[in-house]
Coordinates of C-alpha atoms and ligand atoms in Angstrom, one line a residue:
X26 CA -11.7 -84.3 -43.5
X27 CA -9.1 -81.6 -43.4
X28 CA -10.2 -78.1 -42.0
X29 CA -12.8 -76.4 -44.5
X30 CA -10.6 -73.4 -45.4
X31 CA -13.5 -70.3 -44.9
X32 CA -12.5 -66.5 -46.4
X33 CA -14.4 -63.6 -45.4
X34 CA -14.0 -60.5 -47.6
X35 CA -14.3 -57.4 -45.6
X36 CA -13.0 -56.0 -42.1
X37 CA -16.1 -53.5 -41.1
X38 CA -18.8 -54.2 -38.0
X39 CA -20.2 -57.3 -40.5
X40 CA -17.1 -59.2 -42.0
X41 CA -15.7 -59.4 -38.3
X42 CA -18.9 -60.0 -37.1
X43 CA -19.4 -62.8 -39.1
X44 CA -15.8 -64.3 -39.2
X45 CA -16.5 -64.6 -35.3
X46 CA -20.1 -66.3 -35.5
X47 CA -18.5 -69.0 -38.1
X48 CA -15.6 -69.6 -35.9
X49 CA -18.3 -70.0 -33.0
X50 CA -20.4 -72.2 -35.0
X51 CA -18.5 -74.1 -37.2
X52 CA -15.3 -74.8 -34.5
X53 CA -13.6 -77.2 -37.6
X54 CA -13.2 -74.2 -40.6
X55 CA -10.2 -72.4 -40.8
X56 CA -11.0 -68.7 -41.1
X57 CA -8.9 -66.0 -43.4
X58 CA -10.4 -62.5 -43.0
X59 CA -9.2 -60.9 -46.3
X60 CA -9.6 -56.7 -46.5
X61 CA -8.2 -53.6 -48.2
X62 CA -9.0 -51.6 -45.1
X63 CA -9.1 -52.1 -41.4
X64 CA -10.6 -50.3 -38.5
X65 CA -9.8 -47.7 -38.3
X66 CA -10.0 -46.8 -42.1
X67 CA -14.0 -48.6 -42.5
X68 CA -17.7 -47.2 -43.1
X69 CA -18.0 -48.8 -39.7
X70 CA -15.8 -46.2 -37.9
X71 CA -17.5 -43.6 -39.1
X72 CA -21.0 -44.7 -37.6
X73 CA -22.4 -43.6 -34.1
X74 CA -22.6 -47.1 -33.2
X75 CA -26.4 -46.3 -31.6
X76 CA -28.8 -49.5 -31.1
X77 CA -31.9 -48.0 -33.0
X78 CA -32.9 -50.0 -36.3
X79 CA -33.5 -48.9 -39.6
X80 CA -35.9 -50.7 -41.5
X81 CA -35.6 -52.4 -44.7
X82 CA -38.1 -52.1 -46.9
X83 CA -37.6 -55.7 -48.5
X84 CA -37.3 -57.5 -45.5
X85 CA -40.1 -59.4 -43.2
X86 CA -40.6 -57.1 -39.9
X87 CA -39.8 -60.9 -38.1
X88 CA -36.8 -61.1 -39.4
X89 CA -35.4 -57.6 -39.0
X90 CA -36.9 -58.1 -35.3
X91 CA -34.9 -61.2 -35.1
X92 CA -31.7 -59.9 -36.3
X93 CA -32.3 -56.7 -33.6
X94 CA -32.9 -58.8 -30.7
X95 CA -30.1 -61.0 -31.6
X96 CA -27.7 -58.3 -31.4
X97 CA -29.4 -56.4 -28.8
X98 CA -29.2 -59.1 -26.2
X99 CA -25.7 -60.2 -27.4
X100 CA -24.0 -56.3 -27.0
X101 CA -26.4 -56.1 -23.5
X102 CA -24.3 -58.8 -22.3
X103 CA -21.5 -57.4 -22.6
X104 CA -22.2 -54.4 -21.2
X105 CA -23.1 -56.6 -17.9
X106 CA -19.7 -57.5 -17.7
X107 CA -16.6 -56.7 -17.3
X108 CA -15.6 -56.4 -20.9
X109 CA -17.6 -53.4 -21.4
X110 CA -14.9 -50.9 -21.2
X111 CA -12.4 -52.4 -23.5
X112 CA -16.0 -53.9 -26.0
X113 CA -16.8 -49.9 -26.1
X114 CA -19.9 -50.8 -25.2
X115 CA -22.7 -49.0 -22.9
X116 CA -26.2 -48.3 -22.4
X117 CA -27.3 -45.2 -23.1
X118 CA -30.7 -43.2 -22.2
X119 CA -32.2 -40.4 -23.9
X120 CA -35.5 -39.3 -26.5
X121 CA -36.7 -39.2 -29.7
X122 CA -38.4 -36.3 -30.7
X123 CA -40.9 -34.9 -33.0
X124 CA -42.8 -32.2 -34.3
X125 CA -45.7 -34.0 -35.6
X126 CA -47.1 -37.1 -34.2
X127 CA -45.1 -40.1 -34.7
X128 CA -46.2 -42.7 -37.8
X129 CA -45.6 -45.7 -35.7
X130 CA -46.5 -45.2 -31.7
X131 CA -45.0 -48.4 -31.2
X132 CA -42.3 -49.2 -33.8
X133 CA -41.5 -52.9 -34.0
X134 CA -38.6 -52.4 -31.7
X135 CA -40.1 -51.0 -28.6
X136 CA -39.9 -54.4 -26.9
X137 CA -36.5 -54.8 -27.2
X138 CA -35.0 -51.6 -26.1
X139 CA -35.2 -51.1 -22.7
X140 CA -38.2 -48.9 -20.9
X141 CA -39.6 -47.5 -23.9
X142 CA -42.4 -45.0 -22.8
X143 CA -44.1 -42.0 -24.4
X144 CA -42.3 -38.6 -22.9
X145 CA -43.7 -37.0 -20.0
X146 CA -44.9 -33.2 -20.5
X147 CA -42.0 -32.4 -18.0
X148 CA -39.7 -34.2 -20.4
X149 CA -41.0 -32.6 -23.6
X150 CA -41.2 -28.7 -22.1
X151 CA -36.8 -29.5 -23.1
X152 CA -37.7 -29.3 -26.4
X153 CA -40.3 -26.2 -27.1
X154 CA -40.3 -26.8 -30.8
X155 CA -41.2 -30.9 -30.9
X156 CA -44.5 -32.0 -29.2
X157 CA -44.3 -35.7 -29.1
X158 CA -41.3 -37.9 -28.3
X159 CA -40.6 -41.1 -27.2
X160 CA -38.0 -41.8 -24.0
X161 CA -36.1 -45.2 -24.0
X162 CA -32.6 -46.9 -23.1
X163 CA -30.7 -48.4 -25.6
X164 CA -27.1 -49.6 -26.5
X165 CA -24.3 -47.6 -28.0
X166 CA -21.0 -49.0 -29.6
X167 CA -17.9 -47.1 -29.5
X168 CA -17.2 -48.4 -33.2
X169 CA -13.6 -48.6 -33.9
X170 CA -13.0 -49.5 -29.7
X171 CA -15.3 -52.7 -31.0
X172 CA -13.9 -52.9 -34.3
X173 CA -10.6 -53.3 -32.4
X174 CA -12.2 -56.2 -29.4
X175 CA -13.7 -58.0 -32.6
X176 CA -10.2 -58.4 -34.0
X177 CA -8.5 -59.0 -30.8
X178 CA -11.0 -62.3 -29.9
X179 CA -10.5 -63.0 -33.9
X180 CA -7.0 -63.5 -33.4
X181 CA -7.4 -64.9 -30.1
X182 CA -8.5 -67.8 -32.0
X183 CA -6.4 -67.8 -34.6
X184 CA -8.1 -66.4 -37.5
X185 CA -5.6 -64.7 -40.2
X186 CA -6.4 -61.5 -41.3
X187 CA -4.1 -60.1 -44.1
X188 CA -4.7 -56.9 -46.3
X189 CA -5.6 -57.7 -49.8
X190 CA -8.2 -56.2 -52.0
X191 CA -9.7 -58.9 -54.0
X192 CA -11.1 -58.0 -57.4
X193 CA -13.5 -60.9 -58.3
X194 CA -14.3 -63.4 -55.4
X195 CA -13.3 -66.2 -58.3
X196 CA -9.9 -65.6 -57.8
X197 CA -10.3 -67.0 -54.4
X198 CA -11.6 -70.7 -55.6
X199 CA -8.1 -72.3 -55.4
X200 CA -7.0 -71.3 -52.0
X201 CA -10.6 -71.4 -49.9
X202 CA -13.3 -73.7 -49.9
X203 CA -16.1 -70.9 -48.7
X204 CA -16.1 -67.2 -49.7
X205 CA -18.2 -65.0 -47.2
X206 CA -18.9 -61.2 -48.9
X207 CA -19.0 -58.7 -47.1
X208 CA -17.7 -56.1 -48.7
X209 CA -20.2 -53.2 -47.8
X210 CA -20.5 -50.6 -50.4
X211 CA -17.4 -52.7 -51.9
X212 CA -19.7 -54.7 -53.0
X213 CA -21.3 -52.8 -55.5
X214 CA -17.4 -53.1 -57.9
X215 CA -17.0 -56.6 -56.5
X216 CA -19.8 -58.5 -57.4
X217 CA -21.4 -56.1 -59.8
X218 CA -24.5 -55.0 -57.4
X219 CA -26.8 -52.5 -59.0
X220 CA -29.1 -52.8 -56.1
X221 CA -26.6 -51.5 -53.8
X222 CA -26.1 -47.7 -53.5
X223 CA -24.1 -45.1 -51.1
X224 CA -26.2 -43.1 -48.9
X225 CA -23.9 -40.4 -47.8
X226 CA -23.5 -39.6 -44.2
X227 CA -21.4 -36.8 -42.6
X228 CA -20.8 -36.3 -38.9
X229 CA -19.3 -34.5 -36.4
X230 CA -17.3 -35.6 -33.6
X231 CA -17.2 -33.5 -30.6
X232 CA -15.8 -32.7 -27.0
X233 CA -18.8 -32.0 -24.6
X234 CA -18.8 -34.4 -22.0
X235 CA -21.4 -32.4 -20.0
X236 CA -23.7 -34.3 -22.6
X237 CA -25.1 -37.5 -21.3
X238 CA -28.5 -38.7 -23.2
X239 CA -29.1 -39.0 -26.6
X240 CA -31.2 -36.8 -28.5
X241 CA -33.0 -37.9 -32.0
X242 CA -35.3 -36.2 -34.1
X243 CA -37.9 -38.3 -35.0
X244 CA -37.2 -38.3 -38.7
X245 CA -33.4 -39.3 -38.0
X246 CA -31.7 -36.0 -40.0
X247 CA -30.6 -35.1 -36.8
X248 CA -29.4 -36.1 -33.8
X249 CA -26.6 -35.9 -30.5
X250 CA -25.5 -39.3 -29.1
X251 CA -23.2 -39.3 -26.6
X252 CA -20.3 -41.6 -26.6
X253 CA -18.0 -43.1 -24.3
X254 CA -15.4 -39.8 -25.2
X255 CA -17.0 -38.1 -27.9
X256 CA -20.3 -37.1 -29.0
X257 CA -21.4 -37.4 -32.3
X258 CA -23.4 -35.2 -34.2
X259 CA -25.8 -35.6 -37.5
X260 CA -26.3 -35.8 -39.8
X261 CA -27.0 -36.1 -43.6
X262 CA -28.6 -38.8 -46.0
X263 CA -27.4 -38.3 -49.3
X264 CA -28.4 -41.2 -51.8
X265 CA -26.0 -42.0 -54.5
X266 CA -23.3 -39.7 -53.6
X267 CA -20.1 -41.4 -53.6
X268 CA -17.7 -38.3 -52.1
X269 CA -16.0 -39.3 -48.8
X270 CA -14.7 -35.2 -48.8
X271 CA -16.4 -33.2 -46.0
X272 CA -18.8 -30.2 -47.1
X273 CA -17.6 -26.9 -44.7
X274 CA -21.6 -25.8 -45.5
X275 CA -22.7 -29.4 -44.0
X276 CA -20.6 -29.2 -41.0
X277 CA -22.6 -25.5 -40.3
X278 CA -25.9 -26.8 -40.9
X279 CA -24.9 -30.2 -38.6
X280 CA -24.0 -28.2 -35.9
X281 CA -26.6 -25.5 -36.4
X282 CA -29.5 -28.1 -36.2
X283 CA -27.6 -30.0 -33.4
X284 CA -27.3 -27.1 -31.0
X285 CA -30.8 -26.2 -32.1
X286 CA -32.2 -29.3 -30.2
X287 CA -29.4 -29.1 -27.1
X288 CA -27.9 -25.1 -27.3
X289 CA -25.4 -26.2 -24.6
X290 CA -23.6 -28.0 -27.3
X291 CA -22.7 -24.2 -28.7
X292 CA -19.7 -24.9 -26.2
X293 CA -18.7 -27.8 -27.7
X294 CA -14.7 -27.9 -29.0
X295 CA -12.6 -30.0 -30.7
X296 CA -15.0 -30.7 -34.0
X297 CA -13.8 -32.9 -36.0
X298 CA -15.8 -34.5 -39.2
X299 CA -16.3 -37.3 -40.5
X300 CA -17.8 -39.2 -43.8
X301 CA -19.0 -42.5 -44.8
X302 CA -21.1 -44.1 -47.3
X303 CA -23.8 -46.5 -46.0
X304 CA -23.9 -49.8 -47.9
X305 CA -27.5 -49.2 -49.0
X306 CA -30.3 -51.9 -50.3
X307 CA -33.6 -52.5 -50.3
X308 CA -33.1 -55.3 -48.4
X309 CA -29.5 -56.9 -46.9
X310 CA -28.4 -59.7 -49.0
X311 CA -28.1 -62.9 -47.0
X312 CA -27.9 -65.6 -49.3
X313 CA -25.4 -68.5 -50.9
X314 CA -24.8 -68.3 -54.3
X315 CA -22.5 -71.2 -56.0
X316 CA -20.0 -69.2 -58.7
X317 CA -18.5 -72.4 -61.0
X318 CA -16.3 -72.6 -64.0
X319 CA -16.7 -75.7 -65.5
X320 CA -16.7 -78.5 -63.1
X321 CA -15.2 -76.1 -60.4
X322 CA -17.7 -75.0 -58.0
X323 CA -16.6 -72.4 -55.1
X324 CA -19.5 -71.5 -52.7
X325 CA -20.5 -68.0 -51.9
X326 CA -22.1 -66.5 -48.5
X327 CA -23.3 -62.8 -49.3
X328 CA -23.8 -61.1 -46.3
X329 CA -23.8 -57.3 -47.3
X330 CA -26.5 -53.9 -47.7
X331 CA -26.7 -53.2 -44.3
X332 CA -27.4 -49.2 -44.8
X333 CA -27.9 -47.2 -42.2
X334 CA -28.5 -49.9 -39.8
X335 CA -25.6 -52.5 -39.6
X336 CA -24.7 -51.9 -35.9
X337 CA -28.4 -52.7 -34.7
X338 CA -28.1 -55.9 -36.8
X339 CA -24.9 -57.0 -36.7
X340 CA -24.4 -60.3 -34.6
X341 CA -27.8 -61.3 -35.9
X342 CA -27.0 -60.9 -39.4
X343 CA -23.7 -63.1 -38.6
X344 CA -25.2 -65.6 -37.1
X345 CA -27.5 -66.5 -40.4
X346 CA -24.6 -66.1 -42.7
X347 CA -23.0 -68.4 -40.2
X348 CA -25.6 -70.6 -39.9
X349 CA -25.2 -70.3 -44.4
X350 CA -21.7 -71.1 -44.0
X351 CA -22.1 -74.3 -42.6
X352 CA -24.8 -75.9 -44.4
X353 CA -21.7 -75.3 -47.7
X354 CA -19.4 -78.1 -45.8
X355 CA -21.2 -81.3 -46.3
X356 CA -21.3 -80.7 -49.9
X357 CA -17.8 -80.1 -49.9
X358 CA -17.2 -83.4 -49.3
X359 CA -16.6 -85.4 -52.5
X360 CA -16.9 -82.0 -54.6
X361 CA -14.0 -80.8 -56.6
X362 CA -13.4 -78.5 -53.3
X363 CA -11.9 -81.5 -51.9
X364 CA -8.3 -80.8 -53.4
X365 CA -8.4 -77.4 -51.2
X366 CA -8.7 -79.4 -47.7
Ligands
FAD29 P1 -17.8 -51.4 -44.0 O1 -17.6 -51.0 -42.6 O2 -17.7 -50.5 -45.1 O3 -16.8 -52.6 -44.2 C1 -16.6 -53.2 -45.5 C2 -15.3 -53.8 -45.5 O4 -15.1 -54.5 -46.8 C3 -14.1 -52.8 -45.4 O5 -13.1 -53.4 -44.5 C4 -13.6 -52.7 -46.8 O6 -12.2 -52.3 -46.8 C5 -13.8 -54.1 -47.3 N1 -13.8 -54.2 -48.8 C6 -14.7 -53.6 -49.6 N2 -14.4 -54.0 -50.9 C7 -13.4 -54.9 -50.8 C8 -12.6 -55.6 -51.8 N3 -12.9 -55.6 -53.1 N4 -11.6 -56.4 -51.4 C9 -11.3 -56.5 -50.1 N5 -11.9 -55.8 -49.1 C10 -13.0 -55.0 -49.5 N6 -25.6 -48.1 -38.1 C11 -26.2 -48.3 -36.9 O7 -26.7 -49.4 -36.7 N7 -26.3 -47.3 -36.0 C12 -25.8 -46.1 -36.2 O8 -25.8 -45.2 -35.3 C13 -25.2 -45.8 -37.4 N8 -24.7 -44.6 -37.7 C14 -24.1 -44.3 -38.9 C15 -23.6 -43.0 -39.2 C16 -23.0 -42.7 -40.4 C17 -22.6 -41.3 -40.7 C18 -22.8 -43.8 -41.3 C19 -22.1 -43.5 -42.6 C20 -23.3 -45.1 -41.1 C21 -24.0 -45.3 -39.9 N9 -24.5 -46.6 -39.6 C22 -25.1 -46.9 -38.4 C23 -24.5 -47.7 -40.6 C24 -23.3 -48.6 -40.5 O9 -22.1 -47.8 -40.4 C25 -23.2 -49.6 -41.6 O10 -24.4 -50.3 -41.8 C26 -22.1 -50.6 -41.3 O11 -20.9 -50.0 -41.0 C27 -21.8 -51.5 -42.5 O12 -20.8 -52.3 -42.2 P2 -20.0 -53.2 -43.3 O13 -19.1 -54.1 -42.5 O14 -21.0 -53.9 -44.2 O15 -19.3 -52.1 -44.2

């Protein structure tokens, strides 16, 4: 049998991602990753890149444990070696901090992080107007510096990438035998999503390298995290808003809040801001579908609605849709697919 012929629609933190984890697990496909925009033009530049999950409402706790270890112990590796500098990826230490006490003392993910502990009194007396918080270590992604290593070992193995917005995945069924979605927010025009909405996020990146642990407020509007040349500052959650212009007011009221938890940061320079809309859902869709026409059959691999969490996810997400992709090829086999191999 010729080589399965596998697209994958989208070029953020999941489509290359994913287009790595089939190539990984399914050595014989031939992979095309298809995209209107590349790093660093995605939702996925715009995110901090910070290894803290956000939970999805319609999804088993397991699962979104699962998909956080997965990725957790993947990125940890390669901070251990010597990739980590051109991965953009390190471990970063720091708190999360809040005014009331916390609903969850233990959230589900305080096994996987590293040294989660409640703060000490010493520790908290940083932050006069919080009176609980949580200290742990945790991973950070310098997002389009690993946007940039994905594509680099995509290439390596000779995955095509080529810039094309598709408009219906149909139009696909005569050159590929497998489409994989994920299309982020693009998903919501592309396959007609209603379930999918933006949640507007606006951040700041800034120059203050003096600034080396993260700082969260417990209820995640704000927060400092420290990157490998920048830190970023946030943020905002604004549900079905679909404007990717920054708001001068929001920048203020970033910074405002931001130098309110750490007032070194008033010396910060070089702001610059930036916006993205987070693929929002009440659960990420990880399924096949089968689109046909007729007798024509072309199989689909969703893998999309990550929100505000796709980083923490990300290789664990990939490997299911992966793991999707290749229970399609035996039924190619014999199917009208066949003329496509
Ligand atoms: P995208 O990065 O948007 O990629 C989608 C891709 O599909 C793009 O390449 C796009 O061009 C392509 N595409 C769309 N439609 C089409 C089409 N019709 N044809 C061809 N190509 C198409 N997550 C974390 O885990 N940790 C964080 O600290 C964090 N911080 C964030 C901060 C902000 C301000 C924001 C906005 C998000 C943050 N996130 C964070 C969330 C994270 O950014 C998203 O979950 C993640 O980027 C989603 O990745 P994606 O690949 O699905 O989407």
């Amino acid at each position: 049998m010729a080589a399965p012929k596998v697209a994958v629609v989208g070029a953020g933190v999941i489509g290359l991602s994913t287009a790595l984890s089939i190539v990984e697990t399914c050595p014989s496909c031939s992979v095309t990753v298809l995209s209107d925009q590349f790093s660093p033009n995605t939702t996925s530049d715009v995110a901090a890149g910070m290894l803290i999950p956000h939970t999805y409402p319609g999804t088993p706790i397991h699962v979104q444990k699962q998909w956080f270890k997965e990725t957790f112990t993947y990125l940890f590796a390669i901070s251990n070696s010597a990739e980590a500098s051109e991965a953009g990826i390190h471990l970063i230490s720091g708190w999360q901090v809040f005014k009331n006490a916390p609903k969850e003392e233990l959230p589900f993910w305080s096994d996987i992080v590293l040294g989660f502990r409640s703060m000490s009194e010493a520790e908290l007396q940083k932050f006069p107007q919080h009176r609980f918080g949580q200290a742990f270590t945790t991973l950070k992604c310098d997002c389009p510096t690993y946007l940039l290593w994905l594509e680099k070992r995509l290439k390596a193995t000779g995955v095509q990438m080529y810039t094309r917005k598709v408009a219906n995945l149909w139009e696909l069924h005569s050159e590929y035998n497998v489409v994989v979605n994920c299309a982020g927010i693009g998903a919501h025009q592309l396959v007609g999503d209603e379930k999918l909405f933006p949640v507007r996020g606006q951040v700041l990146k800034v120059h203050a390298p003096w600034v080396k642990n993260f700082i969260r407020d417990g209820d995640g509007s704000t927060y400092i995290y420290p990157g490998i040349h920048r830190v970023t500052l946030g943020g905002t959650r604004e549900k079905e808003s679909w404007s990717l212009s920054p708001d001068p007011g929001t920048t203020k009221d970033i910074f405002d809040r931001c130098c309110s938890l750490e007032p070194s940061l008033c010396r910060a320079q070089e702001i610059t801001v930036k916006v993205g809309l987070r693929p929002s859902r009440w659960c990420v869709r990880l399924q096949q579908e089968v689109l046909s026409q007729g007798e024509v059959k072309l199989p689909v691999v969703h893998n999309y609605g990550h929100g505000a969490g796709g980083f923490s996810v990300h290789r664990g997400t990939a490997k299911e849709a992966a793991h999707l992709v290749g229970e399609c090829i035996p039924a190619l086999q014999g199917s009208s697919s066949r003329a496509k191999l």
